[in-house]
XYZ file of C-alpha atoms in Angstrom:
633
model
C 97.240 11.796 -46.774
C 96.073 8.279 -47.217
C 92.791 6.558 -46.741
C 92.170 2.853 -46.714
C 90.137 1.428 -49.518
C 87.503 -1.052 -48.403
C 88.827 -3.546 -50.943
C 92.323 -3.043 -49.727
C 95.071 -0.613 -50.696
C 95.510 3.051 -49.908
C 94.002 6.080 -51.644
C 96.002 9.179 -51.898
C 94.011 12.223 -50.904
C 95.376 15.321 -52.457
C 92.698 17.835 -51.430
C 90.345 17.025 -54.242
C 86.990 15.546 -53.357
C 85.888 12.294 -54.875
C 83.034 13.989 -56.703
C 85.277 16.588 -58.217
C 87.832 13.940 -59.148
C 85.091 11.856 -60.797
C 83.892 14.813 -62.820
C 87.416 15.662 -63.902
C 88.003 12.109 -64.926
C 84.827 12.032 -66.918
C 85.608 15.238 -68.663
C 89.071 14.093 -69.517
C 87.768 10.930 -71.058
C 84.874 12.148 -73.211
C 83.533 15.621 -72.823
C 80.898 15.110 -75.467
C 79.357 12.180 -73.568
C 79.319 14.186 -70.367
C 77.574 17.066 -71.978
C 75.022 14.717 -73.485
C 74.343 13.078 -70.168
C 73.844 16.380 -68.403
C 71.325 17.471 -70.989
C 69.469 14.213 -70.597
C 69.322 14.628 -66.825
C 67.996 18.166 -67.140
C 65.451 16.998 -69.605
C 64.319 14.056 -67.435
C 64.062 16.197 -64.333
C 61.063 17.919 -65.842
C 59.402 14.521 -66.312
C 59.816 13.422 -62.640
C 57.605 14.322 -59.724
C 58.889 16.239 -56.741
C 59.688 13.150 -54.720
C 61.629 11.539 -57.555
C 63.468 14.775 -58.216
C 64.346 15.069 -54.575
C 65.743 11.573 -54.533
C 67.838 12.317 -57.531
C 68.972 15.721 -56.322
C 69.522 14.818 -52.620
C 68.633 11.281 -51.585
C 69.260 11.683 -47.856
C 67.383 14.937 -47.443
C 64.476 13.700 -49.554
C 64.152 10.530 -47.516
C 63.940 12.528 -44.328
C 61.400 14.924 -45.813
C 59.276 12.074 -47.156
C 59.403 10.363 -43.781
C 58.184 13.516 -42.069
C 55.335 13.802 -44.570
C 54.182 10.180 -44.116
C 54.626 9.751 -40.340
C 53.747 11.656 -37.192
C 55.940 11.527 -34.141
C 53.714 11.221 -31.050
C 56.558 10.983 -28.622
C 56.397 7.361 -27.492
C 55.331 6.067 -30.890
C 55.541 7.105 -34.549
C 52.303 6.666 -36.471
C 51.454 6.866 -40.097
C 49.981 10.218 -40.974
C 47.239 8.405 -42.914
C 46.404 6.275 -39.875
C 46.170 9.362 -37.684
C 43.967 11.061 -40.248
C 41.572 8.091 -40.493
C 41.506 7.738 -36.736
C 40.437 11.354 -36.388
C 37.817 10.852 -39.076
C 36.518 7.775 -37.219
C 36.301 9.645 -33.950
C 34.400 12.478 -35.587
C 31.989 10.051 -37.224
C 31.466 8.143 -33.939
C 30.901 11.400 -32.101
C 28.366 12.414 -34.714
C 26.559 9.064 -34.602
C 26.468 8.908 -30.797
C 26.073 12.544 -29.817
C 23.538 13.594 -32.434
C 20.743 11.269 -31.252
C 21.402 12.335 -27.653
C 21.240 16.003 -28.589
C 18.036 15.412 -30.519
C 16.518 13.396 -27.665
C 17.413 16.098 -25.144
C 15.940 18.815 -27.320
C 12.618 17.059 -27.860
C 9.709 17.754 -25.421
C 9.769 15.365 -22.477
C 6.904 12.843 -22.263
C 6.737 10.864 -19.038
C 5.776 7.237 -19.394
C 2.235 6.876 -18.208
C 1.747 4.435 -15.332
C -0.605 1.548 -16.033
C -4.247 2.412 -15.400
C -5.481 1.534 -11.895
C -7.390 -1.714 -11.559
C -10.997 -1.900 -10.435
C -9.970 -2.584 -6.855
C -8.041 0.679 -6.711
C -10.879 2.630 -8.316
C -13.364 1.148 -5.861
C -11.012 1.804 -2.949
C -10.825 5.521 -3.737
C -14.606 5.632 -3.511
C -14.988 3.356 -0.482
C -12.812 5.680 1.603
C -15.031 8.649 0.742
C -17.905 6.987 2.591
C -16.111 7.741 5.865
C -15.864 11.417 4.920
C -19.626 11.449 4.467
C -20.143 9.877 7.922
C -18.153 12.429 9.886
C -19.733 14.183 12.794
C -18.164 17.611 13.185
C -15.052 17.649 15.325
C -13.590 20.347 17.528
C -13.253 23.251 16.774
C -16.602 22.746 15.166
C -16.019 22.686 11.442
C -15.481 19.985 8.882
C -12.189 20.562 7.054
C -12.365 21.943 3.530
C -10.645 18.829 2.306
C -13.531 16.636 3.427
C -14.758 16.484 -0.161
C -18.489 15.939 0.498
C -20.231 19.153 -0.589
C -23.609 18.197 0.852
C -22.215 17.649 4.372
C -21.652 20.385 6.914
C -21.265 21.002 10.625
C -23.373 18.783 12.865
C -23.632 17.288 16.342
C -22.008 20.297 17.969
C -24.003 19.792 21.172
C -23.316 16.071 21.531
C -22.428 15.294 25.137
C -22.403 18.948 26.094
C -24.156 18.149 29.375
C -21.486 15.713 30.560
C -19.458 16.897 33.535
C -16.525 14.578 32.882
C -15.897 15.462 29.235
C -14.659 18.947 28.497
C -16.261 20.192 25.298
C -18.609 17.229 25.027
C -18.480 14.228 22.699
C -18.031 16.168 19.474
C -16.601 14.312 16.497
C -16.502 10.674 15.494
C -18.677 9.029 12.868
C -22.353 8.355 12.339
C -22.783 4.643 12.005
C -25.037 4.009 9.014
C -28.052 5.679 7.450
C -29.167 7.225 10.712
C -27.495 9.783 12.941
C -26.377 7.588 15.852
C -22.774 7.209 16.979
C -22.404 3.569 18.086
C -18.978 3.290 19.694
C -18.720 -0.512 19.514
C -18.866 -0.900 15.714
C -17.035 2.414 15.282
C -14.084 1.014 17.238
C -14.103 -2.157 15.148
C -14.095 -0.097 11.946
C -11.091 1.892 13.162
C -9.211 -1.300 14.054
C -9.833 -2.749 10.600
C -8.668 0.417 8.849
C -5.502 0.519 10.941
C -4.812 -3.164 10.320
C -5.077 -2.627 6.574
C -2.599 0.274 6.747
C -0.093 -1.690 8.832
C -0.111 -4.580 6.341
C -0.399 -2.579 3.108
C 1.032 0.874 3.763
C 3.022 0.665 0.511
C -0.167 0.208 -1.483
C -1.912 3.152 0.118
C 1.128 5.259 -0.693
C 1.196 4.012 -4.287
C -2.404 5.066 -4.940
C -2.134 8.380 -3.084
C -4.485 7.470 -0.224
C -2.014 7.097 2.641
C -2.549 10.540 4.154
C -6.287 10.279 3.592
C -6.736 7.040 5.491
C -4.463 8.253 8.286
C -6.739 11.284 8.652
C -9.781 8.992 8.833
C -8.141 6.804 11.473
C -7.089 9.816 13.534
C -10.560 11.326 13.301
C -12.094 8.190 14.796
C -9.443 7.536 17.456
C -9.364 11.134 18.651
C -13.066 10.730 19.319
C -12.624 7.395 21.122
C -10.116 9.066 23.448
C -12.904 11.461 24.467
C -15.224 8.665 25.567
C -13.228 7.869 28.733
C -10.589 9.547 30.868
C -7.615 8.716 28.673
C -5.170 10.602 30.906
C -5.926 8.369 33.896
C -4.416 4.984 34.659
C -7.689 3.614 36.025
C -11.228 4.387 34.886
C -14.677 3.262 35.998
C -16.855 4.096 32.988
C -16.961 4.528 29.210
C -19.451 6.534 27.178
C -20.743 3.921 24.765
C -23.149 5.725 22.414
C -24.497 9.133 21.414
C -28.031 9.451 20.042
C -30.175 6.521 19.080
C -33.716 5.422 19.681
C -35.870 2.824 21.383
C -38.001 0.328 19.535
C -41.585 1.565 19.353
C -40.593 5.097 20.260
C -42.978 7.899 19.339
C -40.855 10.820 20.550
C -38.366 12.544 18.263
C -35.126 10.563 18.036
C -32.745 9.166 15.424
C -35.252 6.656 14.093
C -38.526 8.529 14.294
C -37.027 11.615 12.638
C -35.790 11.719 9.053
C -33.436 14.698 9.214
C -30.070 15.705 7.890
C -27.381 15.558 10.622
C -26.871 19.313 10.169
C -30.523 19.971 11.110
C -30.944 17.725 14.175
C -32.826 19.543 16.931
C -34.121 16.625 19.014
C -32.496 15.186 22.180
C -29.429 13.001 21.681
C -28.848 11.132 24.941
C -25.441 9.694 25.803
C -25.234 6.060 26.951
C -22.606 5.299 29.589
C -21.323 1.836 30.532
C -19.922 1.188 33.996
C -18.851 -2.262 32.834
C -18.073 -3.384 29.328
C -15.281 -5.853 28.620
C -16.430 -6.211 24.998
C -16.603 -2.501 24.215
C -13.426 -1.748 26.170
C -11.563 -4.656 24.571
C -12.462 -3.427 21.089
C -11.554 0.152 21.939
C -8.189 -1.058 23.228
C -7.615 -2.863 19.923
C -8.496 0.269 17.931
C -6.212 2.562 19.934
C -3.322 0.085 19.989
C -3.499 -0.562 16.249
C -3.614 3.175 15.574
C -0.508 3.683 17.732
C 1.387 1.479 15.249
C 0.020 3.437 12.286
C 1.225 6.690 13.879
C 4.611 5.322 15.016
C 6.232 8.293 13.198
C 4.517 10.668 15.657
C 5.985 9.435 18.922
C 3.950 11.677 21.233
C 0.629 10.806 19.636
C 1.553 7.123 19.372
C 2.357 6.984 23.090
C -0.931 8.710 23.892
C -2.847 6.100 21.917
C -0.940 3.201 23.473
C -1.483 4.581 26.990
C -5.193 4.992 26.323
C -5.344 1.435 24.999
C -3.692 0.082 28.147
C -6.029 2.080 30.391
C -9.213 0.991 28.692
C -8.016 -2.642 28.499
C -7.453 -2.650 32.257
C -11.072 -1.558 32.568
C -12.080 -4.440 30.295
C -10.199 -6.937 32.479
C -11.594 -5.662 35.795
C -13.122 -8.678 37.522
C -15.938 -6.582 38.918
C -16.898 -5.190 35.500
C -17.480 -8.279 33.372
C -21.065 -7.534 32.289
C -21.585 -6.914 28.564
C -21.747 -3.235 27.712
C -25.186 -3.515 26.127
C -26.959 -5.736 28.642
C -30.419 -4.377 29.400
C -29.859 -1.162 27.443
C -32.805 -0.614 25.044
C -30.819 1.963 23.057
C -28.083 -0.543 22.195
C -29.153 -4.156 22.663
C -31.572 -4.344 19.692
C -28.966 -2.915 17.316
C -25.392 -3.809 18.314
C -25.776 -6.550 20.863
C -22.544 -8.235 21.941
C -22.692 -11.999 22.371
C -19.458 -12.342 24.371
C -16.194 -10.695 25.301
C -13.421 -13.294 25.374
C -12.869 -12.764 21.669
C -12.261 -9.063 22.436
C -9.835 -10.107 25.193
C -7.801 -12.136 22.723
C -8.099 -9.451 20.030
C -7.254 -6.510 22.295
C -4.366 -8.331 23.987
C -2.817 -9.251 20.632
C -2.924 -5.653 19.444
C -1.531 -4.335 22.733
C 1.361 -6.789 22.476
C 2.223 -5.544 18.992
C 1.844 -1.913 20.095
C 3.908 -2.150 23.292
C 6.027 -5.311 23.125
C 4.815 -6.168 26.632
C 4.777 -9.982 26.820
C 2.110 -9.852 29.536
C -0.396 -9.226 26.764
C 0.984 -12.075 24.659
C 0.728 -14.408 27.652
C -2.905 -13.425 28.053
C -3.692 -13.846 24.360
C -2.202 -17.349 24.395
C -3.658 -18.333 27.754
C -5.708 -21.516 27.402
C -8.663 -19.796 29.067
C -9.150 -17.489 26.056
C -10.064 -20.138 23.475
C -11.905 -22.224 26.065
C -14.260 -19.435 27.136
C -14.703 -18.136 23.575
C -15.212 -21.649 22.117
C -12.558 -20.818 19.553
C -11.662 -24.468 18.958
C -15.214 -25.817 18.686
C -15.228 -25.268 14.907
C -18.688 -23.692 15.024
C -19.230 -22.204 11.532
C -20.637 -18.941 12.858
C -17.441 -18.365 14.864
C -15.353 -18.424 11.679
C -17.248 -15.339 10.443
C -15.498 -12.058 11.279
C -17.842 -9.244 12.289
C -18.162 -6.288 14.642
C -19.405 -8.840 17.205
C -17.057 -11.808 16.618
C -13.290 -11.150 16.450
C -12.132 -14.765 16.882
C -10.999 -15.514 13.300
C -9.178 -12.165 13.081
C -7.533 -12.553 16.501
C -6.244 -16.051 15.679
C -4.956 -14.890 12.295
C -3.215 -11.938 13.944
C -1.486 -14.286 16.389
C -0.702 -16.752 13.604
C 1.239 -13.908 12.011
C 3.546 -13.913 15.018
C 4.216 -17.634 14.657
C 4.804 -17.453 10.905
C 7.301 -14.597 10.968
C 8.939 -14.629 14.420
C 8.336 -18.166 15.757
C 8.633 -17.177 19.437
C 8.782 -20.761 20.679
C 8.205 -21.733 24.290
C 5.974 -20.931 26.156
C 3.771 -19.610 23.324
C 4.343 -22.136 20.566
C 1.784 -24.736 21.617
C -1.158 -22.318 21.607
C 0.076 -20.411 18.558
C 0.295 -23.673 16.629
C -3.336 -24.448 17.450
C -4.362 -20.921 16.416
C -2.504 -21.505 13.169
C -4.286 -24.814 12.551
C -7.721 -23.374 13.331
C -6.999 -20.421 11.048
C -6.282 -22.900 8.243
C -9.595 -24.648 8.939
C -11.392 -21.301 8.881
C -9.982 -20.705 5.412
C -11.122 -24.189 4.377
C -14.652 -23.341 5.516
C -14.768 -20.434 3.055
C -14.226 -22.740 0.066
C -17.356 -23.926 -1.679
C -16.060 -27.492 -2.174
C -16.298 -28.204 1.575
C -19.994 -27.196 1.898
C -19.653 -25.472 5.271
C -21.722 -22.475 4.158
C -24.462 -22.138 1.586
C -23.800 -20.256 -1.623
C -26.114 -18.411 -3.976
C -26.391 -19.581 -7.563
C -24.615 -16.386 -8.558
C -21.555 -17.322 -6.501
C -21.933 -15.394 -3.220
C -21.099 -17.158 0.036
C -23.873 -16.916 2.641
C -22.073 -16.212 5.889
C -25.211 -14.975 7.667
C -27.517 -17.912 6.855
C -29.338 -16.055 4.127
C -30.307 -13.114 6.300
C -29.969 -9.534 5.086
C -26.902 -7.304 5.048
C -24.644 -10.221 4.173
C -22.008 -8.252 2.242
C -20.275 -6.908 5.353
C -19.369 -10.464 6.388
C -18.343 -11.384 2.847
C -15.951 -8.425 2.628
C -14.368 -9.375 5.964
C -13.897 -12.984 4.864
C -12.304 -11.858 1.591
C -9.844 -9.730 3.546
C -8.877 -12.544 5.919
C -8.411 -14.978 3.024
C -6.297 -12.564 1.014
C -4.200 -11.668 4.052
C -3.592 -15.302 5.048
C -2.469 -16.041 1.484
C -0.041 -13.107 1.665
C 1.337 -14.347 4.996
C 2.075 -17.785 3.575
C 3.437 -16.425 0.328
C 5.818 -14.108 2.208
C 7.466 -17.171 3.751
C 7.524 -19.212 0.538
C 4.721 -21.581 1.585
C 2.604 -22.510 -1.477
C -0.555 -23.526 0.385
C -2.021 -25.395 3.325
C -3.950 -28.571 4.070
C -7.693 -29.005 4.439
C -7.765 -32.514 5.814
C -6.055 -34.767 3.261
C -6.324 -32.123 0.522
C -3.549 -29.673 -0.217
C -4.967 -26.277 -1.202
C -2.785 -23.852 -3.136
C -2.772 -20.144 -2.386
C -4.288 -19.432 -5.809
C -7.487 -21.160 -4.693
C -7.750 -18.919 -1.638
C -7.056 -15.787 -3.651
C -9.675 -16.854 -6.178
C -12.210 -17.035 -3.370
C -11.330 -13.521 -2.207
C -11.384 -12.014 -5.698
C -14.623 -13.774 -6.683
C -16.460 -12.351 -3.668
C -15.197 -8.804 -4.169
C -15.900 -9.043 -7.901
C -19.459 -10.064 -7.027
C -19.786 -6.970 -4.825
C -18.413 -4.764 -7.599
C -20.854 -6.011 -10.238
C -20.054 -9.579 -11.367
C -23.413 -10.904 -10.207
C -26.757 -11.925 -11.746
C -28.109 -8.391 -11.259
C -25.045 -6.903 -13.018
C -25.140 -4.323 -10.263
C -22.327 -2.830 -8.246
C -23.252 -2.753 -4.579
C -20.809 0.107 -3.990
C -22.553 3.413 -4.617
C -20.881 5.428 -7.353
C -18.816 2.542 -8.713
C -19.676 1.375 -12.213
C -22.695 2.483 -14.197
C -25.357 0.491 -12.360
C -25.450 0.875 -8.599
C -28.092 1.560 -5.888
C -29.698 4.964 -6.279
C -31.888 4.816 -3.161
C -29.398 4.159 -0.368
C -31.041 4.182 3.056
C -29.262 7.290 4.278
C -30.743 10.476 5.676
C -28.088 12.924 4.546
C -27.957 11.525 1.016
C -31.718 11.438 0.531
C -32.551 15.015 1.572
C -31.728 17.827 -0.892
C -28.881 20.134 0.002
C -31.014 23.216 -0.672
C -30.424 25.325 2.450
C -33.861 24.384 3.730
C -34.390 22.770 7.106
C -36.870 19.926 7.056
C -38.502 19.035 10.349
C -38.500 15.661 12.058
C -41.705 14.609 10.325
C -41.308 16.821 7.254
C -38.166 14.997 6.234
C -40.090 11.777 5.657
C -41.238 13.116 2.302
C -37.694 12.343 1.225
C -37.320 9.191 3.272
C -40.428 7.696 1.633
C -39.819 9.140 -1.829
C -39.364 6.801 -4.760
C -37.014 9.258 -6.411
C -33.264 8.605 -6.423
C -31.188 10.252 -3.728
C -30.321 13.845 -4.684
C -26.883 13.373 -3.087
C -24.647 10.464 -4.029
C -23.092 8.823 -0.987
C -20.058 7.721 -2.944
C -18.344 4.538 -1.850
C -21.061 3.250 0.444
C -21.394 -0.540 0.292
C -25.061 -1.313 0.862
C -26.476 -4.341 2.690
C -26.593 -6.382 -0.502
C -28.807 -8.944 -2.231
C -30.827 -11.769 -0.731
C -29.999 -15.473 -0.905
C -31.503 -15.654 -4.385
C -29.181 -12.936 -5.746
C -32.107 -10.502 -5.909
C -31.805 -6.895 -4.871
C -34.498 -4.323 -4.185
C -33.286 -0.772 -4.609
C -35.821 0.631 -2.162
C -34.817 3.176 0.437
C -37.284 1.936 3.029
C -35.895 -1.607 2.836
C -32.731 -1.020 4.842
C -31.817 -4.712 4.746
C -30.912 -4.199 1.077
C -29.901 -0.547 0.863
C -28.341 0.600 4.159
C -24.546 0.947 4.413
C -22.562 0.760 7.663
C -19.209 1.742 9.139
C -18.187 -1.837 9.905
C -19.141 -3.052 6.429
C -17.174 -0.364 4.613
C -14.110 -0.887 6.791
C -14.021 -4.553 5.765
C -14.487 -3.570 2.136
C -11.582 -1.096 2.284
C -9.324 -3.727 3.844
C -10.248 -6.332 1.224
C -9.795 -3.924 -1.682
C -6.336 -2.755 -0.634
C -5.209 -6.345 -0.096
C -6.263 -7.299 -3.627
C -5.233 -4.263 -5.628
C -2.245 -4.611 -7.931
C -1.214 -0.999 -7.387
C 2.107 -0.742 -5.626
C 4.194 -3.753 -4.704
C 2.321 -6.959 -4.034
C 2.347 -8.643 -0.656
C 2.428 -7.348 2.886
C 4.899 -5.323 4.899
C 6.335 -7.896 7.301
C 8.106 -5.473 9.648
C 5.820 -2.564 10.552
C 3.696 -4.776 12.815
C 6.782 -5.683 14.850
C 8.117 -2.148 15.326
C 7.683 -2.284 19.110
C 8.259 -6.013 19.594
C 11.594 -6.730 21.304
C 13.854 -9.588 20.185
C 12.398 -12.955 21.063
C 15.727 -14.416 22.152
C 18.533 -12.997 24.319
C 21.258 -11.208 22.437
C 24.432 -13.137 21.747
C 27.177 -12.467 24.312
C 30.043 -10.275 23.180
C 33.164 -12.058 21.912
C 35.944 -12.617 24.464
C 38.704 -10.078 24.750
C 41.826 -10.753 22.639
C 44.282 -13.120 24.279
C 47.304 -11.510 25.785
C 50.419 -13.395 26.835
């Protein structure tokens, strides 16, 4: 058999392998050299490592074995065994570096990040709301709730209005107005409107500081009582109960002014005043009920009840035959809460009813040219730019300016809304010291009541309006407004608001906080019957209680959160209980303070809630028509 040599020429194959033939040839040539070479190979094999030996003994097999040792077959790729090993090491190290800190962090005790401490406005707000708890008259079923939080207050006024035939269960509930035990429904309604307004604009802040449920309870307490003062289930009424308790000037018989008694101990007559006409009182009550219906929009049944009551009482206010002021000729009301007009309440009540119901009839009334003409809203009289329980003009115009800023309803409302907007800007200008509209004390307090006593209630209201107007403009990206030729930035307006509230909280020449219980130096002799008489389970008579009313000792009970009347025009303050001009708090004053404080606090997100106010307001413009149907051949 022949095989072809690669160099040419055949090889004869005779059954002997090439290796055997080579060995035979070698042995035939020189057997000694072969033997010597074999010994050398055996000797050298002991000097070689396993790999070298394997190459010498079986090169093909050793190459395959070495390849298997150095590489790993992963199916789609073949990797170096060393690379795989280092990759695994790297993964283990990375797992150790990443997982270990996580395991340690998870195993350590959890410490929640503490929120920033509340600012002074929040601290004062917590206290200011407690004043309303202290002013509660017991409500049906006749007990103050355990959560009321005022240990020296108990059940009182359980017989109020019990002789009335038209009110089942009497006029039980509501709030005492100030340091006496009278329930004045006109300022009480204003206080409820202000509280509701502050919630509608700043609900997120109340939630952030944990006071949302509290203030809702306060608002409900007051509005439930207002619903008792007239037939809220009717569509037409002919009277409103306007006051419970009180006194006449110069009275010598036992009443709320001649007696110094705790509300829980009252045993003297408490007559109910009833108004058969009262556009001012009814207009303010309508505002309170309508605003509350927006606050309680999540409770549809209660919200509808409030809105219906607001509409009913506003119809009474607008009755042409009942346009006499609620207090005219009434000696129990006129000397204390005398109303100077009612067209401001028409504008105010109509604006709130529009927001509560979306009924444009109310908006048409609020923007009717007769409203500002009869109320002298455009006369730029300084006193009419001061918000109070008696004058709602600056608040009503700001409330309607809100509509223009955010919804811009256009014709037929735009012309009047634009004027309201301009006058609102001028009102804000009047609050700035540079324009010399009002006098100021040397200590930096604006004198909105011409230097008379109890000025702080007007200051708090002005601070709220200024802060709110700044938030309205800021929400639409407007940096300021014009006072004549001067452009005023929003920071200037906010500085006014903060400076006045800071003054009330203690940044004044007396270094005294005028909010009881706030700070270290505050009035200790607040003109307040319940706070001044010890809670010692003893009943002090009408005359016997004056030992506490005339005492020079501090009040045994702290009426926390009460903003007193405030200092005089020289920044001086007399902490004397008998001098009520300095030391008496009031419902209306504290409501303005609460509103100003929540507008200024940094707790929660800054700014207003633009949408809650418009919950019931329908679209201003007709909806776009649906697109045409697809074309078909």
